[in-house]
Amino acid sequence: MTLDQLAPGQTAIIREVGGTGVFRRRLLELGLLPGTRVLRTGQAPLGDPLSFRVRGTLLSIRSADASLVEVIA
Amino acid sequence: MDRPTVVFVGNPNTGKSTLFNHLTNANAQVSNYPGTTVGHAVGELSLPHLGPVRCVDVPGTYSLAARSADERVALEAVLGLGDRPLPDVLVVLLDAPRLARSLYLALQLLELQVPIVFALNMMDEAEAAGQVPDADVLADELGAPVVPMVARRGLGADALLQALEQTLRGEHPAPGPPHRFSEPLRQDAEAALAALPAEMRPPGLPGARAVALGLWVLLSLDDDDALADLELDRSLLATIREQARSSGRDLVSEIVGQRYAWIDAHVSALYGGPLRLQHAVQDRIDRVVLHPISGGLLFALVMFVVFQALFTWSAPLVDGIDASFGWLAGLVAPGFEAVAGSLAGPPRTLVETLGDLVVEGLIGGVGAVLVFIPQIALLFLFIALLEGSGYLARAAYLMDRVLRLAGLPGQAFVPLLSGYACAVPAILATRTMPRWRDRLLTMMVLPLTSCSARLPVYTLLVAALFPPKIEGFPLPVQATALFAMYVFSTVVTVLAAVVLGGTVLAERPVPAMLELPPYRVPHLPTVLRSVRGAVSTFVREAGQVILFATVALWALLSFPRHAPEDLLAPEVIAEAVASGADLEALARPLALERSAGGYLGHLIEPVIAPLGYDWKIGVGLIGSFAAREVFVSTMGLVYGISEEVGSDDLSLHEKLRAERRADGSPTYTPLTGISIMVFFALAMQCLSTLAVLRRETAGWRWPAFITVYMFALAWCLSFLIYQGGRALGFE
Ligand SMILES: Nc1nc2c(ncn2[C@@H]2O[C@H](COP(=O)(O)OP(=O)(O)OP(=O)(O)O)[C@@H](O)[C@H]2O)c(=O)[nH]1
């Protein structure tokens, strides 16, 4: 399952971060590492981007980007 | 000893600017780093014993890996590379309620083995959330002083100064990293060091820093444009990565992962327990603010207020400035006239010219700079309030999906909206956009948004050339035409962003992640400082160009000078004298035609004739460089009415409609009107915008490009519309 498929209010553990290059490094550096717990909080009114709590901060991530992160619910 | 330098580093939104301004008493000067567009502040603070210390504020960043110009600047400032001074101490901001995030940057800084004092900020928020990190334990773990602070109330500032002083005196040796990278990674890092240019790795580099720099270059290299100008041994780096990959290792996740491994192992102990993920209060506010209906309404309301402020509320202030400069001119002009009247011959001409220079050139020019201040101040007031409250990031979140159509992130919304009032403050507002590429793209298309200076031009043409009603068309024609111009401008802005973003600024996609900071009450001193900063940078750095350009434009339309007696036929003069008419006013259109600007108008006539314009419109176009609405008054001059005409002046409408070409056909038809309006919608006719673009992009390269593309677009579309319209039999 991928990060964008989490329902609002659902938590999960990151299994793997996909993507390449700068893209992937940025996700990792913001702390979206394998083993990290994430909470899906909500979404923008137009359905995208999505928002997540990770390591105490609230992040907005586009769903296309979130679909590159594999999680275990 | 030279004055020591202290550099402030931290994640965005950790209170770095608040602390910096508190310590330096807001004596900071904001300017660009040499050769870059990254802004930074330099100020001074005074230590009890050591005296004055130079303080440098570095843009907020999550990492030192050079993904963007900001992060590159952060590393260079921290290591004193290039012509930046080597810092004696770093003040590193830590966000008490969100330590994990800020420790990632902190670890990278510790790896560099430079003296550090940590400011553990936002302690009040940590207490409110009931999760307070232990500063003493943290200091032990990190090996450097950790000062708990509440920067916005100045709490902890004295303790911070004391820690700074001790560190400057050498009482705290430079700490090293608390974590240790795995052996293979250390070897890779040391090998990668050789790929760096020599000036980045002087002999005698401390061991930890050598590893840190090696990791930095390994992590930073992704054919990243931020490093394009660094002389790196890219093939060596590729070999190192290839070798790692062939043994099943992924360098990026190893480097990042080993830092976070240390953080994860220590964070809960610092808080005395595991951290909760939820944040009840903030999440509850978000449920309303980001709700499809209530959130949408709130957003519309906030943006409406911002736009109203720029478009409407600033008007009395702008008019006040205009009026006071008019008053000043009225005060000075009679003096020159009196002196001139007492002279004759060349001295008289000289004094008259000087008087015109002062009254119309200089006073007008200073006025042209100052009229922007109300809008800039108001826009930055709102932006600072929105940013300080945490709403600005949420506005970007709400608009992200919409702006993606234009290939832009949500943060472009406020600047683009402001562009409909005036491009000058709007371009300054792009400073809130963290990514340079997105910011540049926004600045490139912003001048296409239909700013308020275009409105008088549209109103004049629509009122003079369009009938109020057309048989069979249910809507009022003139209002529809005006509305259509706004739609047109919006569509073109979006299309231009798509095209430019896919060509000139094509770039591999980067995840558009955005931190949504907690809701806070805006800190008034910070808000006011931001307003003052924006206004003063504008006046200092764009003001000169605008002033100079206004004077130059005045000169263009005023020289060479001709006496009315040389311009008018003797019978006309005789008649005027007999009827007591003003000779000067009668001669003005002719004087304008014989000025350099009039000459230029004739010169460009062949170029603009295919768009349906004659030389008089050409002069109007030249005059409109001062500001687009000047087109109206220039036309007033050209047609000998007066400079003070408004766009609703009926006699000007008459003159335009009566104007004939050599073949007797009317010059101004609805089709010419559309052609002119389209030209005004698209052409880069605003010197003030250019001056601000030069300031914000640190050079003339981008302003030149923007000017060329916009004029090319304007000419081509006006050509298509005019010639196409004629071919189809329209007038
Ligand atoms: N509650 C609380 N808020 C603070 C404190 N210090 C700063 N703030 C607020 O936090 C917000 C961010 O502060 P800034 O000083 O702009 O943060 P910054 O780190 O400079 O952010 P960037 O300009 O994005 O790098 C502002 O609204 C401040 O008023 C503090 O100690 N406690």
Short mmCIF file of C-alpha atoms in Angstrom, two decimals, chain B residues 327-634:
data_model
loop_
_atom_site.label_atom_id
_atom_site.label_comp_id
_atom_site.label_asym_id
_atom_site.label_seq_id
_atom_site.Cartn_x
_atom_site.Cartn_y
_atom_site.Cartn_z
CA TRP B 327 1.72 70.59 -4.83
CA LEU B 328 5.50 70.60 -4.54
CA ALA B 329 5.83 71.07 -8.29
CA GLY B 330 3.33 73.90 -8.13
CA LEU B 331 5.40 75.47 -5.39
CA VAL B 332 8.68 75.30 -7.27
CA ALA B 333 7.57 76.03 -10.82
CA PRO B 334 6.61 79.73 -10.32
CA GLY B 335 10.07 80.40 -8.89
CA PHE B 336 11.74 79.20 -12.04
CA GLU B 337 9.23 81.07 -14.18
CA ALA B 338 9.88 84.30 -12.31
CA VAL B 339 13.64 83.96 -12.76
CA ALA B 340 13.25 82.98 -16.41
CA GLY B 341 10.95 85.94 -17.00
CA SER B 342 13.60 88.35 -15.82
CA LEU B 343 16.11 86.96 -18.32
CA ALA B 344 16.33 86.80 -22.09
CA GLY B 345 18.07 84.74 -24.77
CA PRO B 346 20.05 81.60 -23.94
CA PRO B 347 20.10 82.17 -20.13
CA ARG B 348 16.32 82.28 -20.19
CA THR B 349 16.09 79.01 -22.12
CA LEU B 350 18.56 77.46 -19.71
CA VAL B 351 16.55 78.44 -16.64
CA GLU B 352 13.33 77.26 -18.28
CA THR B 353 14.90 73.93 -19.13
CA LEU B 354 16.31 73.59 -15.63
CA GLY B 355 12.89 74.38 -14.20
CA ASP B 356 11.28 71.70 -16.34
CA LEU B 357 13.97 69.21 -15.32
CA VAL B 358 13.33 69.85 -11.65
CA VAL B 359 9.56 70.04 -11.85
CA GLU B 360 8.72 67.36 -14.38
CA GLY B 361 11.83 65.17 -14.32
CA LEU B 362 13.09 65.05 -10.76
CA ILE B 363 9.99 65.77 -8.70
CA GLY B 364 7.99 63.56 -11.06
CA GLY B 365 10.66 60.86 -10.82
CA VAL B 366 10.80 60.80 -7.04
CA GLY B 367 7.02 60.73 -7.04
CA ALA B 368 7.13 57.79 -9.45
CA VAL B 369 9.22 55.85 -6.92
CA LEU B 370 7.18 56.80 -3.88
CA VAL B 371 3.76 55.98 -5.33
CA PHE B 372 4.63 52.30 -5.06
CA ILE B 373 5.21 52.45 -1.33
CA PRO B 374 1.57 52.21 -0.15
CA GLN B 375 0.97 49.06 -2.16
CA ILE B 376 4.26 47.46 -1.17
CA ALA B 377 3.70 48.26 2.48
CA LEU B 378 0.12 47.00 2.48
CA LEU B 379 0.96 43.81 0.64
CA PHE B 380 3.85 43.01 2.94
CA LEU B 381 1.74 43.83 5.96
CA PHE B 382 -0.79 41.21 4.90
CA ILE B 383 1.82 38.69 3.85
CA ALA B 384 3.66 39.05 7.15
CA LEU B 385 0.42 38.67 9.09
CA LEU B 386 -0.58 35.63 7.07
CA GLU B 387 2.88 34.11 7.35
CA GLY B 388 3.11 34.78 11.07
CA SER B 389 -0.28 33.21 11.69
CA GLY B 390 0.54 30.08 9.73
CA TYR B 391 -2.14 30.76 7.11
CA LEU B 392 0.14 31.63 4.18
CA ALA B 393 1.39 28.05 3.90
CA ARG B 394 -2.20 26.84 4.10
CA ALA B 395 -3.27 29.19 1.34
CA ALA B 396 -0.54 27.62 -0.78
CA TYR B 397 -1.84 24.18 0.21
CA LEU B 398 -5.37 25.12 -0.82
CA MET B 399 -4.33 26.55 -4.18
CA ASP B 400 -1.72 23.99 -5.09
CA ARG B 401 -4.05 21.90 -7.24
CA VAL B 402 -5.25 24.94 -9.18
CA LEU B 403 -1.82 26.40 -9.84
CA ARG B 404 -0.48 23.07 -10.94
CA LEU B 405 -2.38 23.74 -14.17
CA ALA B 406 0.20 26.45 -14.76
CA GLY B 407 3.07 24.28 -13.59
CA LEU B 408 3.47 26.38 -10.45
CA PRO B 409 3.22 25.54 -6.76
CA GLY B 410 0.50 26.92 -4.52
CA GLN B 411 2.83 29.58 -3.13
CA ALA B 412 2.55 31.46 -6.43
CA PHE B 413 -1.05 32.37 -5.69
CA VAL B 414 -0.61 35.46 -3.52
CA PRO B 415 2.01 37.03 -5.79
CA LEU B 416 -0.07 36.35 -8.91
CA LEU B 417 -3.21 37.74 -7.31
CA SER B 418 -1.28 40.85 -6.27
CA GLY B 419 -0.15 41.22 -9.86
CA TYR B 420 -3.70 42.23 -10.79
CA ALA B 421 -3.14 45.31 -8.67
CA CYS B 422 0.49 46.03 -9.50
CA ALA B 423 3.41 43.89 -10.64
CA VAL B 424 5.97 45.77 -8.55
CA PRO B 425 4.86 44.68 -5.06
CA ALA B 426 3.81 41.33 -6.52
CA ILE B 427 7.32 40.60 -7.74
CA LEU B 428 8.68 41.46 -4.31
CA ALA B 429 6.09 39.09 -2.82
CA THR B 430 7.60 36.13 -4.70
CA ARG B 431 10.26 36.18 -1.98
CA THR B 432 7.92 33.97 0.01
CA MET B 433 8.47 31.20 -2.55
CA PRO B 434 11.19 28.84 -1.39
CA ARG B 435 12.25 27.38 -4.72
CA TRP B 436 14.20 29.61 -7.07
CA ARG B 437 12.96 28.02 -10.26
CA ASP B 438 9.33 28.44 -9.26
CA ARG B 439 9.99 31.94 -8.09
CA LEU B 440 11.68 32.91 -11.34
CA LEU B 441 8.88 31.39 -13.39
CA THR B 442 6.34 33.35 -11.36
CA MET B 443 8.29 36.56 -11.87
CA MET B 444 8.50 35.88 -15.60
CA VAL B 445 4.74 35.67 -16.05
CA LEU B 446 3.66 38.16 -13.39
CA PRO B 447 3.96 41.20 -15.68
CA LEU B 448 1.26 39.60 -17.85
CA THR B 449 -1.38 39.81 -15.14
CA SER B 450 -3.71 42.71 -15.77
CA CYS B 451 -2.36 45.36 -13.43
CA SER B 452 -4.41 48.40 -12.46
CA ALA B 453 -2.31 50.70 -14.66
CA ARG B 454 -3.75 49.01 -17.73
CA LEU B 455 -7.29 49.78 -16.69
CA PRO B 456 -7.30 53.49 -17.74
CA VAL B 457 -5.94 52.48 -21.15
CA TYR B 458 -8.66 49.89 -21.60
CA THR B 459 -11.32 52.28 -20.33
CA LEU B 460 -10.24 55.00 -22.74
CA LEU B 461 -10.26 52.74 -25.78
CA VAL B 462 -13.42 50.88 -24.87
CA ALA B 463 -15.32 54.08 -24.07
CA ALA B 464 -14.11 55.89 -27.18
CA LEU B 465 -14.39 53.10 -29.73
CA PHE B 466 -16.96 50.56 -28.61
CA PRO B 467 -20.69 51.17 -28.87
CA PRO B 468 -22.59 50.80 -25.60
CA LYS B 469 -24.96 48.28 -27.19
CA ILE B 470 -24.95 46.00 -30.19
CA GLU B 471 -28.11 44.71 -31.76
CA GLY B 472 -28.66 41.11 -30.73
CA PHE B 473 -25.96 41.05 -28.03
CA PRO B 474 -27.68 40.94 -24.65
CA LEU B 475 -24.80 42.21 -22.46
CA PRO B 476 -23.46 45.75 -22.15
CA VAL B 477 -20.68 45.78 -24.74
CA GLN B 478 -18.18 47.98 -22.96
CA ALA B 479 -18.27 46.13 -19.65
CA THR B 480 -18.02 42.81 -21.46
CA ALA B 481 -14.98 44.04 -23.36
CA LEU B 482 -13.27 45.08 -20.15
CA PHE B 483 -14.07 41.77 -18.52
CA ALA B 484 -12.78 39.94 -21.58
CA MET B 485 -9.42 41.70 -21.18
CA TYR B 486 -9.09 40.30 -17.65
CA VAL B 487 -9.95 36.80 -18.82
CA PHE B 488 -7.52 37.16 -21.70
CA SER B 489 -4.73 38.28 -19.37
CA THR B 490 -5.36 35.35 -17.04
CA VAL B 491 -5.38 32.80 -19.82
CA VAL B 492 -2.19 34.19 -21.33
CA THR B 493 -0.48 34.22 -17.92
CA VAL B 494 -1.28 30.55 -17.39
CA LEU B 495 -0.25 29.58 -20.91
CA ALA B 496 2.98 31.54 -20.64
CA ALA B 497 3.80 29.77 -17.37
CA VAL B 498 3.14 26.39 -18.97
CA VAL B 499 5.28 27.18 -22.02
CA LEU B 500 8.16 28.87 -20.21
CA GLY B 501 8.10 26.27 -17.46
CA GLY B 502 8.39 23.53 -20.05
CA THR B 503 11.13 25.16 -22.09
CA VAL B 504 13.33 27.89 -20.67
CA LEU B 505 12.90 26.72 -17.10
CA ALA B 506 12.34 23.04 -17.76
CA GLU B 507 13.51 21.05 -14.78
CA ARG B 508 13.16 17.62 -13.36
CA PRO B 509 10.28 17.56 -10.93
CA VAL B 510 11.01 17.96 -7.26
CA PRO B 511 8.46 16.90 -4.68
CA ALA B 512 6.45 20.00 -3.87
CA MET B 513 6.45 19.39 -0.16
CA LEU B 514 5.51 22.12 2.16
CA GLU B 515 5.55 22.35 5.91
CA LEU B 516 2.30 23.61 7.40
CA PRO B 517 3.52 25.46 10.48
CA PRO B 518 1.45 25.58 13.68
CA TYR B 519 -1.07 28.38 14.06
CA ARG B 520 0.39 31.27 16.00
CA VAL B 521 -0.47 34.83 16.84
CA PRO B 522 1.62 37.02 14.51
CA HIS B 523 4.46 38.79 16.26
CA LEU B 524 3.91 42.48 15.63
CA PRO B 525 7.56 43.65 15.68
CA THR B 526 8.44 40.96 13.13
CA VAL B 527 5.52 42.01 10.95
CA LEU B 528 6.50 45.67 11.02
CA ARG B 529 10.11 44.84 10.34
CA SER B 530 9.12 42.85 7.29
CA VAL B 531 7.11 45.79 5.96
CA ARG B 532 9.95 48.20 6.60
CA GLY B 533 12.47 45.83 5.05
CA ALA B 534 10.47 45.44 1.84
CA VAL B 535 9.91 49.17 1.46
CA SER B 536 13.49 50.14 2.16
CA THR B 537 15.01 47.56 -0.20
CA PHE B 538 12.65 48.74 -2.91
CA VAL B 539 13.52 52.39 -2.45
CA ARG B 540 17.24 51.77 -2.14
CA GLU B 541 17.70 49.25 -4.88
CA ALA B 542 14.95 49.79 -7.42
CA GLY B 543 14.29 53.46 -6.71
CA GLN B 544 17.39 54.76 -8.45
CA VAL B 545 16.59 52.94 -11.67
CA ILE B 546 13.00 54.18 -11.65
CA LEU B 547 14.08 57.74 -10.94
CA PHE B 548 16.68 57.67 -13.67
CA ALA B 549 14.27 56.11 -16.16
CA THR B 550 11.59 58.70 -15.42
CA VAL B 551 14.03 61.55 -16.00
CA ALA B 552 15.29 59.94 -19.19
CA LEU B 553 11.76 59.48 -20.48
CA TRP B 554 10.91 63.07 -19.66
CA ALA B 555 14.00 64.20 -21.57
CA LEU B 556 13.04 62.04 -24.52
CA LEU B 557 9.67 63.74 -24.83
CA SER B 558 10.98 67.27 -24.10
CA PHE B 559 14.11 67.61 -26.22
CA PRO B 560 15.11 69.15 -28.50
CA ARG B 561 13.14 72.18 -27.36
CA HIS B 562 11.38 74.57 -29.66
CA ALA B 563 9.90 77.95 -28.95
CA PRO B 564 6.20 78.21 -29.87
CA GLU B 565 7.15 80.94 -32.34
CA ASP B 566 9.23 78.43 -34.33
CA LEU B 567 6.48 75.84 -34.43
CA LEU B 568 3.35 77.76 -35.24
CA ALA B 569 2.48 79.54 -38.46
CA PRO B 570 2.49 83.36 -38.14
CA GLU B 571 -1.26 83.62 -38.81
CA VAL B 572 -2.00 81.12 -36.05
CA ILE B 573 0.13 83.11 -33.66
CA ALA B 574 -1.52 86.35 -34.62
CA GLU B 575 -4.95 84.82 -34.12
CA ALA B 576 -3.98 83.29 -30.79
CA VAL B 577 -2.56 86.55 -29.53
CA ALA B 578 -5.71 88.36 -30.63
CA SER B 579 -8.01 85.88 -28.85
CA GLY B 580 -5.74 85.59 -25.82
CA ALA B 581 -5.18 81.82 -26.25
CA ASP B 582 -2.22 80.09 -24.66
CA LEU B 583 0.56 79.87 -27.27
CA GLU B 584 2.46 77.20 -25.34
CA ALA B 585 -0.55 74.94 -25.21
CA LEU B 586 -1.22 75.41 -28.91
CA ALA B 587 2.36 74.51 -29.74
CA ARG B 588 2.58 71.48 -27.45
CA PRO B 589 1.47 68.78 -29.92
CA LEU B 590 3.97 70.11 -32.46
CA ALA B 591 6.72 70.33 -29.85
CA LEU B 592 6.03 66.73 -28.95
CA GLU B 593 6.17 65.66 -32.59
CA ARG B 594 9.56 67.33 -33.00
CA SER B 595 10.97 65.92 -29.76
CA ALA B 596 13.23 62.89 -29.70
CA GLY B 597 10.23 60.85 -28.57
CA GLY B 598 8.15 62.14 -31.49
CA TYR B 599 10.99 61.31 -33.81
CA LEU B 600 11.13 57.81 -32.29
CA GLY B 601 7.39 57.48 -32.81
CA HIS B 602 7.90 58.14 -36.51
CA LEU B 603 10.89 55.81 -36.53
CA ILE B 604 8.93 52.86 -35.15
CA GLU B 605 5.89 53.57 -37.31
CA PRO B 606 6.85 50.97 -39.95
CA VAL B 607 7.12 48.35 -37.21
CA ILE B 608 3.77 49.15 -35.62
CA ALA B 609 1.85 50.03 -38.78
CA PRO B 610 0.98 46.33 -39.39
CA LEU B 611 -0.74 46.40 -36.00
CA GLY B 612 -2.87 49.32 -37.14
CA TYR B 613 -0.98 52.06 -35.24
CA ASP B 614 0.28 55.41 -36.51
CA TRP B 615 3.21 57.40 -35.16
CA LYS B 616 1.01 59.12 -32.61
CA ILE B 617 0.12 55.85 -31.00
CA GLY B 618 3.85 55.10 -31.20
CA VAL B 619 4.55 58.18 -29.07
CA GLY B 620 1.85 56.99 -26.68
CA LEU B 621 3.57 53.62 -26.43
CA ILE B 622 6.89 55.29 -25.69
CA GLY B 623 5.33 57.51 -23.04
CA SER B 624 3.66 54.51 -21.43
CA PHE B 625 7.03 53.11 -20.41
CA ALA B 626 6.88 55.40 -17.40
CA ALA B 627 3.67 53.64 -16.39
CA ARG B 628 1.03 52.24 -18.69
CA GLU B 629 -1.64 54.72 -17.67
CA VAL B 630 0.61 57.54 -18.96
CA PHE B 631 -0.63 56.46 -22.40
CA VAL B 632 -3.82 58.37 -21.69
CA SER B 633 -2.10 61.63 -20.81
CA THR B 634 0.37 61.27 -23.69
#
